[in-house]
Coordinates of N, CA and C in Angstrom, one line a residue:
X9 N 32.1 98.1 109.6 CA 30.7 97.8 109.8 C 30.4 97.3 111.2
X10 N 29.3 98.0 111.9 CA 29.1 97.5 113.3 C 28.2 95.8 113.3
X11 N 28.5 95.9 114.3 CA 27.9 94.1 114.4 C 27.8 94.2 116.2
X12 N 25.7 94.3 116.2 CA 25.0 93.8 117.1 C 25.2 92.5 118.1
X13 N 25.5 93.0 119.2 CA 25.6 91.9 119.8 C 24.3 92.2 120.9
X14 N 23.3 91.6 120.9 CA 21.9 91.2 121.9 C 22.0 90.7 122.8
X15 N 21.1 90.8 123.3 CA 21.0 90.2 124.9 C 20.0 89.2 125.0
X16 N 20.2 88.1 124.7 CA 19.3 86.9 124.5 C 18.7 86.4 124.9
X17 N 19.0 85.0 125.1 CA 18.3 84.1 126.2 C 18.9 82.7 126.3
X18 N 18.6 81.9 127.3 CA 19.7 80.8 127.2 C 18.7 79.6 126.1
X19 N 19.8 79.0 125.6 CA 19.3 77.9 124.9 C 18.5 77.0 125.7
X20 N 18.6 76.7 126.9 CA 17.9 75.9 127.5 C 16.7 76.7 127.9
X21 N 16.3 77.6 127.6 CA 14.7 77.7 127.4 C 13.8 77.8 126.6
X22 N 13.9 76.9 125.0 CA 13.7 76.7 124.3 C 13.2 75.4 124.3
X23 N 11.7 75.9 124.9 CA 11.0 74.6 125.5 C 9.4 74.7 124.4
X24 N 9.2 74.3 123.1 CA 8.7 74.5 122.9 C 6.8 74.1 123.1
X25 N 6.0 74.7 122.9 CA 4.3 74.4 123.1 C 4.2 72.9 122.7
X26 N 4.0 71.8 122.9 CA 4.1 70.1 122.6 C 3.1 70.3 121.8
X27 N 1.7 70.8 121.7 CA 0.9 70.6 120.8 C 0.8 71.3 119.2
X28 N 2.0 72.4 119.5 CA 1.8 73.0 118.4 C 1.3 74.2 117.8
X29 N 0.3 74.5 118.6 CA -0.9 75.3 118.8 C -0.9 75.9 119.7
X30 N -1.6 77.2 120.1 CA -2.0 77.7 121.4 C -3.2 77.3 121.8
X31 N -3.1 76.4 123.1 CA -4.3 75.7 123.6 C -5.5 76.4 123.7
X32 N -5.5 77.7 124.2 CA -6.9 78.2 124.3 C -6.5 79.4 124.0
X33 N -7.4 80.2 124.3 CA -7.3 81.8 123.8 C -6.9 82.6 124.8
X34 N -5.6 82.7 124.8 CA -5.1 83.3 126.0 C -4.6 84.8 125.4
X35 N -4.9 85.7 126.0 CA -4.0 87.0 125.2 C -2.8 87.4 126.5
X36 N -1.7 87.4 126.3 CA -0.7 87.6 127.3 C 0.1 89.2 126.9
X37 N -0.1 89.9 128.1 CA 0.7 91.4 128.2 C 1.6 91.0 129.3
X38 N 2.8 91.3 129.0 CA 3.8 91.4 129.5 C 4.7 92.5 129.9
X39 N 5.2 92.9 131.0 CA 6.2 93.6 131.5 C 5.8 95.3 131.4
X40 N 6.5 96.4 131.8 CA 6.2 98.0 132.4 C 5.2 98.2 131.3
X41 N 4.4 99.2 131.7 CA 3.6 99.9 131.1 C 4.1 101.6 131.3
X42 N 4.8 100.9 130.4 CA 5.3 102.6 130.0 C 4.5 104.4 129.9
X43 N 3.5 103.7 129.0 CA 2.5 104.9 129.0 C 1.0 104.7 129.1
X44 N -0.1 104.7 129.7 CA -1.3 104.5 130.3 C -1.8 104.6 129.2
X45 N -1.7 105.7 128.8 CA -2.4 106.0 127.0 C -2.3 105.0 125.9
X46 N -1.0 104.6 126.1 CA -1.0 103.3 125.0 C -1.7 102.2 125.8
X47 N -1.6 101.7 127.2 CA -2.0 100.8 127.4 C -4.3 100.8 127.4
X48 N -4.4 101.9 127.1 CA -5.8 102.2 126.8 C -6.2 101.4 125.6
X49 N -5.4 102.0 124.5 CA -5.4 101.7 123.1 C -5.4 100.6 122.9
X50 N -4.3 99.9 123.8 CA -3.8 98.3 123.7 C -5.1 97.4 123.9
X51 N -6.1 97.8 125.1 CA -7.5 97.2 125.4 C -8.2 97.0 124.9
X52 N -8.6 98.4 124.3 CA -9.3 99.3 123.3 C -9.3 97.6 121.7
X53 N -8.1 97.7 121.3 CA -7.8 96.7 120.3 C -8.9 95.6 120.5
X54 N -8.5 95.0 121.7 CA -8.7 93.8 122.4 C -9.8 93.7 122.2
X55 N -10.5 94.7 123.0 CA -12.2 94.5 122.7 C -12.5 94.8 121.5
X56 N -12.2 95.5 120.5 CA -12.4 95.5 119.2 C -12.6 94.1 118.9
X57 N -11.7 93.6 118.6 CA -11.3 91.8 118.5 C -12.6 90.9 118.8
X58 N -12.4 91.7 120.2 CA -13.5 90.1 120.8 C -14.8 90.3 121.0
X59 N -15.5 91.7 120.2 CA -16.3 91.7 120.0 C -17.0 91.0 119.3
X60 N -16.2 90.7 118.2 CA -16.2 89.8 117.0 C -16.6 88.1 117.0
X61 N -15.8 87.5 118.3 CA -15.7 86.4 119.1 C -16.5 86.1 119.8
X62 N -17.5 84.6 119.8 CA -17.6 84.0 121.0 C -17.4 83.3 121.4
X63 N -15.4 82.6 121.5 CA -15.0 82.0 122.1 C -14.6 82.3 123.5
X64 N -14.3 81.9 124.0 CA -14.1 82.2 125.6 C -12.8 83.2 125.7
X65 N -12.6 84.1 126.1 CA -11.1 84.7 126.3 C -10.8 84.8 127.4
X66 N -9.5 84.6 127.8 CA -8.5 84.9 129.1 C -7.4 86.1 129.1
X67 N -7.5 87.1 129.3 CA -6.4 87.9 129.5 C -5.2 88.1 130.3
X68 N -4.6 87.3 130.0 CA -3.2 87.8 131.6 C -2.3 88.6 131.4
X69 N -1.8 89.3 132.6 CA -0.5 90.1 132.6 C 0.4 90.1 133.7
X70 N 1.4 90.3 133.3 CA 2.3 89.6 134.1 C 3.2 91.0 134.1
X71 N 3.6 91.6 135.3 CA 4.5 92.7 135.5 C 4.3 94.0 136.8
X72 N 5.0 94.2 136.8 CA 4.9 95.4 138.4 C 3.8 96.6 137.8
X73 N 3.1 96.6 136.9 CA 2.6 97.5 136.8 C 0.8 97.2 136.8
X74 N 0.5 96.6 137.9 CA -1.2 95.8 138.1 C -2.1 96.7 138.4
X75 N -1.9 97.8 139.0 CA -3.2 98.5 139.1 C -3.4 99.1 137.9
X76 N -1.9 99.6 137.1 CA -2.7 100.7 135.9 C -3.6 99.9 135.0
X77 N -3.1 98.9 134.9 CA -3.7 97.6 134.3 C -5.2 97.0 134.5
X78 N -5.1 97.0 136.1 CA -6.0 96.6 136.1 C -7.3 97.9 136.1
X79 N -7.1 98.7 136.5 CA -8.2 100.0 135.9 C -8.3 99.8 134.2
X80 N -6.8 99.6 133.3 CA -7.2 99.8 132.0 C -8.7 98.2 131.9
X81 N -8.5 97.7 132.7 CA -9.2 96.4 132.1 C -10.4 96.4 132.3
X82 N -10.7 97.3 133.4 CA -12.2 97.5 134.1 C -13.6 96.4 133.2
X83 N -13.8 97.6 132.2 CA -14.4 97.1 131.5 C -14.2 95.8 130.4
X84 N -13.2 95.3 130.1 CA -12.6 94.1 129.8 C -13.2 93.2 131.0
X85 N -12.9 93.2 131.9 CA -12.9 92.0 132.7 C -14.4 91.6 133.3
X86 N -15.7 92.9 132.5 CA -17.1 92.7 132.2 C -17.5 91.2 131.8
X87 N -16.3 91.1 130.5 CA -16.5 89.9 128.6 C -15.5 89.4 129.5
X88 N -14.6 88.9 130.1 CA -13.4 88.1 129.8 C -12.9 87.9 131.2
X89 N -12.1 86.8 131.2 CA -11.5 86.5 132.4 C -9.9 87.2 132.7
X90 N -10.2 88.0 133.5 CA -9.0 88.8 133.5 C -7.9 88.6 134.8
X91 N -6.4 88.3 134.5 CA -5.3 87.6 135.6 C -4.8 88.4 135.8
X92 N -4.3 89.4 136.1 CA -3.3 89.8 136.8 C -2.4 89.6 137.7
X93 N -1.3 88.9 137.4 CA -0.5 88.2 137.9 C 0.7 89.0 138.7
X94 N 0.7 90.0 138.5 CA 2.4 90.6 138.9 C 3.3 90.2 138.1
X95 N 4.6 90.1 138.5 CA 6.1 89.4 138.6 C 5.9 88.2 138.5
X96 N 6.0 87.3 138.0 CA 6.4 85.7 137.5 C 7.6 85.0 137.4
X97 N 8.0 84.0 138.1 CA 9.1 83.4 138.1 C 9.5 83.1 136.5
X98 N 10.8 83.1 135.5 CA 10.5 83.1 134.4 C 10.0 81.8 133.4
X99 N 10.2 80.5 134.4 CA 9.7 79.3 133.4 C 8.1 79.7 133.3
X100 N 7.6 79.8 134.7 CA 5.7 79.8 134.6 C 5.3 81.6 133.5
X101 N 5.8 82.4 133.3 CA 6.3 83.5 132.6 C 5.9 82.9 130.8
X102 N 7.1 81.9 130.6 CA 7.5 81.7 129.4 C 6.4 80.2 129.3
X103 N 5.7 80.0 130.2 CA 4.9 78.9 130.1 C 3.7 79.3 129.5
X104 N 3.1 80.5 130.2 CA 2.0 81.1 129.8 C 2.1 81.9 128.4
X105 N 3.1 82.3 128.1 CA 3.4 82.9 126.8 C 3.7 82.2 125.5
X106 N 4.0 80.9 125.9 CA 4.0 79.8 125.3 C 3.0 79.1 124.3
X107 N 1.7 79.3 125.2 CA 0.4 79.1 124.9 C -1.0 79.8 124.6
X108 N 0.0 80.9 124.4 CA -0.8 82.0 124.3 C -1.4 82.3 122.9
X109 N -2.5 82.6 122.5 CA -2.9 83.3 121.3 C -1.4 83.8 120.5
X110 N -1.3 85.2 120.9 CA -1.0 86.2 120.7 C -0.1 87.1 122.3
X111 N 1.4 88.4 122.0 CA 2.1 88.3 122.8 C 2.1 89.7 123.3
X112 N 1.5 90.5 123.8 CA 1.8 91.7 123.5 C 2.4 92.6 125.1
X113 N 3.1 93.7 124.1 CA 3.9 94.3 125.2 C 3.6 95.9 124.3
X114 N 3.6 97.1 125.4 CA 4.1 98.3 125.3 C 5.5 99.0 124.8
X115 N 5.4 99.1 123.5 CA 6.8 99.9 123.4 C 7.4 101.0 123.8
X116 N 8.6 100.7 124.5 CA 9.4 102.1 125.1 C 10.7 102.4 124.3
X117 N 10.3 103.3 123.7 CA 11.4 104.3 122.8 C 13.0 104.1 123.7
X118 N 12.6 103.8 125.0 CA 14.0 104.5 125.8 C 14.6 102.4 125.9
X119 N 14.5 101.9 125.5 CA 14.3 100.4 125.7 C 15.7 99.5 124.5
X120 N 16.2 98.3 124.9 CA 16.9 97.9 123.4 C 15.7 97.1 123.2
X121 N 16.0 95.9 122.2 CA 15.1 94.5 122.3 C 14.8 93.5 122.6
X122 N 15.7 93.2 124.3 CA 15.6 92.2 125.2 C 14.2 91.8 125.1
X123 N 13.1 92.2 125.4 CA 11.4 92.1 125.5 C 11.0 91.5 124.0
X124 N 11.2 91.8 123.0 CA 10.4 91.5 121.9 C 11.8 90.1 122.0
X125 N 12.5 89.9 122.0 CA 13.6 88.6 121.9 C 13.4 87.7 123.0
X126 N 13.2 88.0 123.5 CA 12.6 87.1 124.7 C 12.0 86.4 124.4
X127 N 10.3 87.3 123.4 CA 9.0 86.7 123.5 C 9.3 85.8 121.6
X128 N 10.4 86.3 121.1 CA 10.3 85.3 120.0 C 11.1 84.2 120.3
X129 N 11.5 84.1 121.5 CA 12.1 82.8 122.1 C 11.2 81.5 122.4
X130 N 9.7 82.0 122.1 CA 8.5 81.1 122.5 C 8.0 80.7 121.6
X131 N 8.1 81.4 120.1 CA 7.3 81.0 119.0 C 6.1 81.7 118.7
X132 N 5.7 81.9 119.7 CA 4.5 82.6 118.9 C 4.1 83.5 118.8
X133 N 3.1 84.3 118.0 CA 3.1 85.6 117.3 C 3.3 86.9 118.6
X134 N 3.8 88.0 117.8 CA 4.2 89.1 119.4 C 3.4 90.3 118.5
X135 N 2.6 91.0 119.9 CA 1.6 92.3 119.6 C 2.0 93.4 119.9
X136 N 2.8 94.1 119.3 CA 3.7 95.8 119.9 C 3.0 96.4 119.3
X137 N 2.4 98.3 120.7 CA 2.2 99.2 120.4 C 2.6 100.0 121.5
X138 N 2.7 101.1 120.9 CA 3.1 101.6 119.3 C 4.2 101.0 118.8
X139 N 4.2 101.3 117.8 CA 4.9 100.4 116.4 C 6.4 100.4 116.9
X140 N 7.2 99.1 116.9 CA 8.4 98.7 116.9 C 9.2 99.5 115.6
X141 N 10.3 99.4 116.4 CA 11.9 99.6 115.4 C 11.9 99.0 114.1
X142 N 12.4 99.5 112.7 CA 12.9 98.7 111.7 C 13.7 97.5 111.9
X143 N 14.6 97.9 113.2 CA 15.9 96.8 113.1 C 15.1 95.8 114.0
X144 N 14.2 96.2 115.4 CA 13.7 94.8 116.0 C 12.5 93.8 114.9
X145 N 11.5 94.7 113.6 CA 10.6 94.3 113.2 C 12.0 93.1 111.8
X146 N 13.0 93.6 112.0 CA 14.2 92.9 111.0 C 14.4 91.6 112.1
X147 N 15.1 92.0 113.3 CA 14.8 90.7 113.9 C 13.8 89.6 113.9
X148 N 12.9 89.9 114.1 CA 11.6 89.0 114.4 C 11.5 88.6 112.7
X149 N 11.6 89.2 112.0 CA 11.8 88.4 110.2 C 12.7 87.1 110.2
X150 N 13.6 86.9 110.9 CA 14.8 86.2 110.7 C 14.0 84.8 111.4
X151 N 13.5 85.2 112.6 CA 12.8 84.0 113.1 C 11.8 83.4 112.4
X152 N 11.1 84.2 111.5 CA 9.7 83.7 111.4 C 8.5 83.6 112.4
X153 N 8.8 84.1 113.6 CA 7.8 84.4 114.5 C 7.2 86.1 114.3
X154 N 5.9 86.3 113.6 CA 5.2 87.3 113.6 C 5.4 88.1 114.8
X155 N 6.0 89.6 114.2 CA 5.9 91.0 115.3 C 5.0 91.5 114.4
X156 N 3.7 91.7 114.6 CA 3.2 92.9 114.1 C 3.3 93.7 115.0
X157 N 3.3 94.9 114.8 CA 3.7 96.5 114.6 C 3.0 97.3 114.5
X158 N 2.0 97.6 115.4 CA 0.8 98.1 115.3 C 0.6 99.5 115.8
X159 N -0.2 100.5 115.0 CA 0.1 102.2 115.1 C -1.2 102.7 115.9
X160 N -2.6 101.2 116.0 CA -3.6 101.7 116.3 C -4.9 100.8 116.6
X161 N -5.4 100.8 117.4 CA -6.8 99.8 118.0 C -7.2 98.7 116.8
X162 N -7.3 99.3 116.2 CA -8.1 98.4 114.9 C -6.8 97.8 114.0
X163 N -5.5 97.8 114.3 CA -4.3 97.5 114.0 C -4.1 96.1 115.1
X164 N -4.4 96.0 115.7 CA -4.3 95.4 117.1 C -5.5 94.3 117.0
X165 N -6.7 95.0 116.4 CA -7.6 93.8 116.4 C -7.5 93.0 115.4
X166 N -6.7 93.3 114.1 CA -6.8 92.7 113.0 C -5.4 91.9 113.3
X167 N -4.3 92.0 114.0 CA -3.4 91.3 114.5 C -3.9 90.0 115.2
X168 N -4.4 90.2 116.2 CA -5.2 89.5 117.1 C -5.7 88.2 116.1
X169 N -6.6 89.0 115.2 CA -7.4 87.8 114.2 C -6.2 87.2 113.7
X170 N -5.2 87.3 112.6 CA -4.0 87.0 112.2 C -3.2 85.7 113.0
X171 N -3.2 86.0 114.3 CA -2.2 85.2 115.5 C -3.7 83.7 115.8
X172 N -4.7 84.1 115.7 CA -5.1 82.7 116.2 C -5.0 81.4 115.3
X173 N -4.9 81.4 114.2 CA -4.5 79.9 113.4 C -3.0 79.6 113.1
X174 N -2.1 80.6 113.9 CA -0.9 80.5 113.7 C -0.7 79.0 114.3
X175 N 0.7 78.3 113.5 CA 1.2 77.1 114.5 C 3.0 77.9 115.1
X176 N 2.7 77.4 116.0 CA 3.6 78.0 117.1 C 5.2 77.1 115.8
X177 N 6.1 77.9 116.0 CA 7.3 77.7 115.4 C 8.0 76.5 116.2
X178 N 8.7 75.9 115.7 CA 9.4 75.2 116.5 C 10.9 75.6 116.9
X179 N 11.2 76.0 118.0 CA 12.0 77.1 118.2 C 13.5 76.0 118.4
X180 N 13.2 75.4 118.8 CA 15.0 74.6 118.4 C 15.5 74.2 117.6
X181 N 14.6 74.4 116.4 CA 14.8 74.2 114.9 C 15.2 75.4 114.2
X182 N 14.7 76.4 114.6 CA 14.4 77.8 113.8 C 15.9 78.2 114.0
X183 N 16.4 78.3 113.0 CA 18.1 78.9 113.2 C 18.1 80.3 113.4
X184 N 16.8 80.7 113.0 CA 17.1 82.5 113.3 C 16.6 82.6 114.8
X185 N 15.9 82.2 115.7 CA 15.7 81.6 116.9 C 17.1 81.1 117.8
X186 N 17.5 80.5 117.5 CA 19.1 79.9 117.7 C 20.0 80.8 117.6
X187 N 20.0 81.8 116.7 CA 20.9 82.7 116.8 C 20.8 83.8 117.7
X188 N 19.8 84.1 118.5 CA 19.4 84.8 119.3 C 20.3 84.3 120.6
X189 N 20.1 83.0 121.1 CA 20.6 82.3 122.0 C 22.2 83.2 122.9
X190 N 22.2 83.3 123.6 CA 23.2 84.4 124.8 C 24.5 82.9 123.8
X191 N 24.6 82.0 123.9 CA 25.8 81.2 123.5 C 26.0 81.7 122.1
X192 N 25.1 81.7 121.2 CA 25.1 81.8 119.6 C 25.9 83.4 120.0
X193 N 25.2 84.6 120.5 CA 25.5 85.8 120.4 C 26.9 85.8 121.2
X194 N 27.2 85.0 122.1 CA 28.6 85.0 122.2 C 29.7 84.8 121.8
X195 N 29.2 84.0 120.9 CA 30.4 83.4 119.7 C 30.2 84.5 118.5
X196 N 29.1 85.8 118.3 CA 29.6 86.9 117.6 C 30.4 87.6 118.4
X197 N 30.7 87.8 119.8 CA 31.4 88.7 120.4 C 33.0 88.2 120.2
X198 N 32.9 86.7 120.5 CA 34.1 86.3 120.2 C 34.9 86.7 119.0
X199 N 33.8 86.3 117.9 CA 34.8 86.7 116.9 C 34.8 88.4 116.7
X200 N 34.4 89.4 117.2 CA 34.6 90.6 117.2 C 35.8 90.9 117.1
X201 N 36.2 90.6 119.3 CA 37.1 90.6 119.7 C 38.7 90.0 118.8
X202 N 38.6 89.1 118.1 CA 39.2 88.2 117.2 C 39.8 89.6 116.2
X203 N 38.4 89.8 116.0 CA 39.0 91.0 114.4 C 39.5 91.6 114.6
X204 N 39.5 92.3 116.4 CA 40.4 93.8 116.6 C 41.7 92.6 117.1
X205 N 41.6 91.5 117.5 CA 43.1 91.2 117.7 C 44.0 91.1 116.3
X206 N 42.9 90.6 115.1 CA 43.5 90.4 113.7 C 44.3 91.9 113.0
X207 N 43.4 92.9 113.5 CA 43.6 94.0 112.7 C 45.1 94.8 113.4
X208 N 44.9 94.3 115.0 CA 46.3 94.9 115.5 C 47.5 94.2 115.7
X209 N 47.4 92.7 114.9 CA 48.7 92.1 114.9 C 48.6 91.5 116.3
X210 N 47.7 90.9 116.5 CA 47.8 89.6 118.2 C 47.1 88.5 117.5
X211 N 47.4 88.0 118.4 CA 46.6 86.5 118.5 C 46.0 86.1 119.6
X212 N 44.8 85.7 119.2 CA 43.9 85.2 120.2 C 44.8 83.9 121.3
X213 N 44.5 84.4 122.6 CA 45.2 82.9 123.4 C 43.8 82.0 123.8
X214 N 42.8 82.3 123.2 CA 41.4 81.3 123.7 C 41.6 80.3 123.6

C-alpha cells in the first residue's frame, strides 16, 4: 500500500486569526495564474457574489502574475478595492490569508498539493477553480477547513456566500491540520523507511 508523504508546512506557522472570524471581507487569490480563462471565470464568480452585497469588499492577490490579474480585474476594481501585491514575504502572505473571507487559487493539473496545504494551514475556507483532485478535496476533509471545488462562476459565488459566517478553525488543535505539519509528515517517512528496513532484515540505527 503506498503512503503519501506531503510537503507541508512548519508547525510554527500555525498562528491562528485571534478573533476567530475573518475581520472584514477580504477575498485573497493567491500564487501563478495558470490559465487566463480560468482566471476570467474566477472574477466573473466574484462579481456574481458581490452583486448581491453591500458590504464593502477588498480583493488581494498576491503572486508573479499582476498584470494578467490586474486586466482580469479591470472592471472589478470599478465595485471593490483591488491590491495587487506581487510576491509576499510568507508571514504577511499567511497574515492576509488568515483573515480573509474566503482563499482562492487557480488549479494546475501539472501541480501536487503544496498550495491548497498551505492555505489549510490558516483555517479558513479555500476557493479552487477548476475543480480540485479527489485525493486533495480528501485532504482538506481531514482538516475541516472547507475546499470547495468549483466547476463554474455561479459555483464560486455560492462558495463565496458559504465562506462568510465560517469560524476560522483553530489550527493547533485540529489534528488533521497537525498532521499536515513537515515534522508530523516526517515521522510518516520515518516509519516508511523503518518498514523497508523491517521487511529486509535491518535495524534502524536512529
Amino acid at each position: 500500500v503506498a503512503t503519501p508523504i506531503y510537503s507541508g508546512f512548519s508547525k510554527n506557522a500555525l498562528m491562528p486569526n485571534s478573533s476567530g472570524e475573518a475581520t472584514k471581507t477580504t477575498i485573497s487569490l493567491t500564487g501563478a495564474i495558470y490559465d487566463e480563462t480560468a482566471l476570467i471565470k474566477l472574477i466573473e464568480g466574484i462579481e456574481i457574489w458581490h452583486t448581491t452585497k453591500d458590504a464593502e469588499l477588498q480583493f488581494v492577490y498576491a503572486g508573479h502574475d499582476m498584470a494578467e490579474v490586474e486586466t482580469a480585474t479591470a472592471e472589478l476594481s470599478k465595485r471593490c478595492k483591488v491590491d495587487i501585491k506581487g510576491y509576499l514575504p510568507l508571514e504577511e502572505l499567511r497574515e492576509i490569508q488568515r483573515n480573509a473571507t474566503a482563499n482562492l487559487y487557480i488549479k494546475n493539473d501539472r501541480t501536487f498539493h503544496h498550495k491548497t496545504i498551505e492555505m489549510l494551514s490558516v483555517g479558513r475556507p479555500i476557493i479552487c477553480f477548476p475543480g480540485e483532485t479527489g485525493e486533495a478535496i480528501e485532504i482538506a476533509h481531514t482538516t475541516g477547513v472547507p475546499l470547495h471545488s468549483c466547476s463554474s462562476p455561479d459555483e464560486i459565488a455560492t462558495a463565496l456566500e458559504q465562506s462568510l459566517n465560517f469560524t476560522t478553525i483553530d489550527v493547533k488543535k485540529s489534528t488533521g491540520i497537525l498532521g499536515l505539519t513537515w515534522q508530523a509528515q516526517a515521522k510518516k517517512l520515518e516509519h516508511v523507511f523503518q518498514d523497508v528496513l523491517d521487511q529486509t532484515g535491518e535495524k534502524s540505527h536512529v
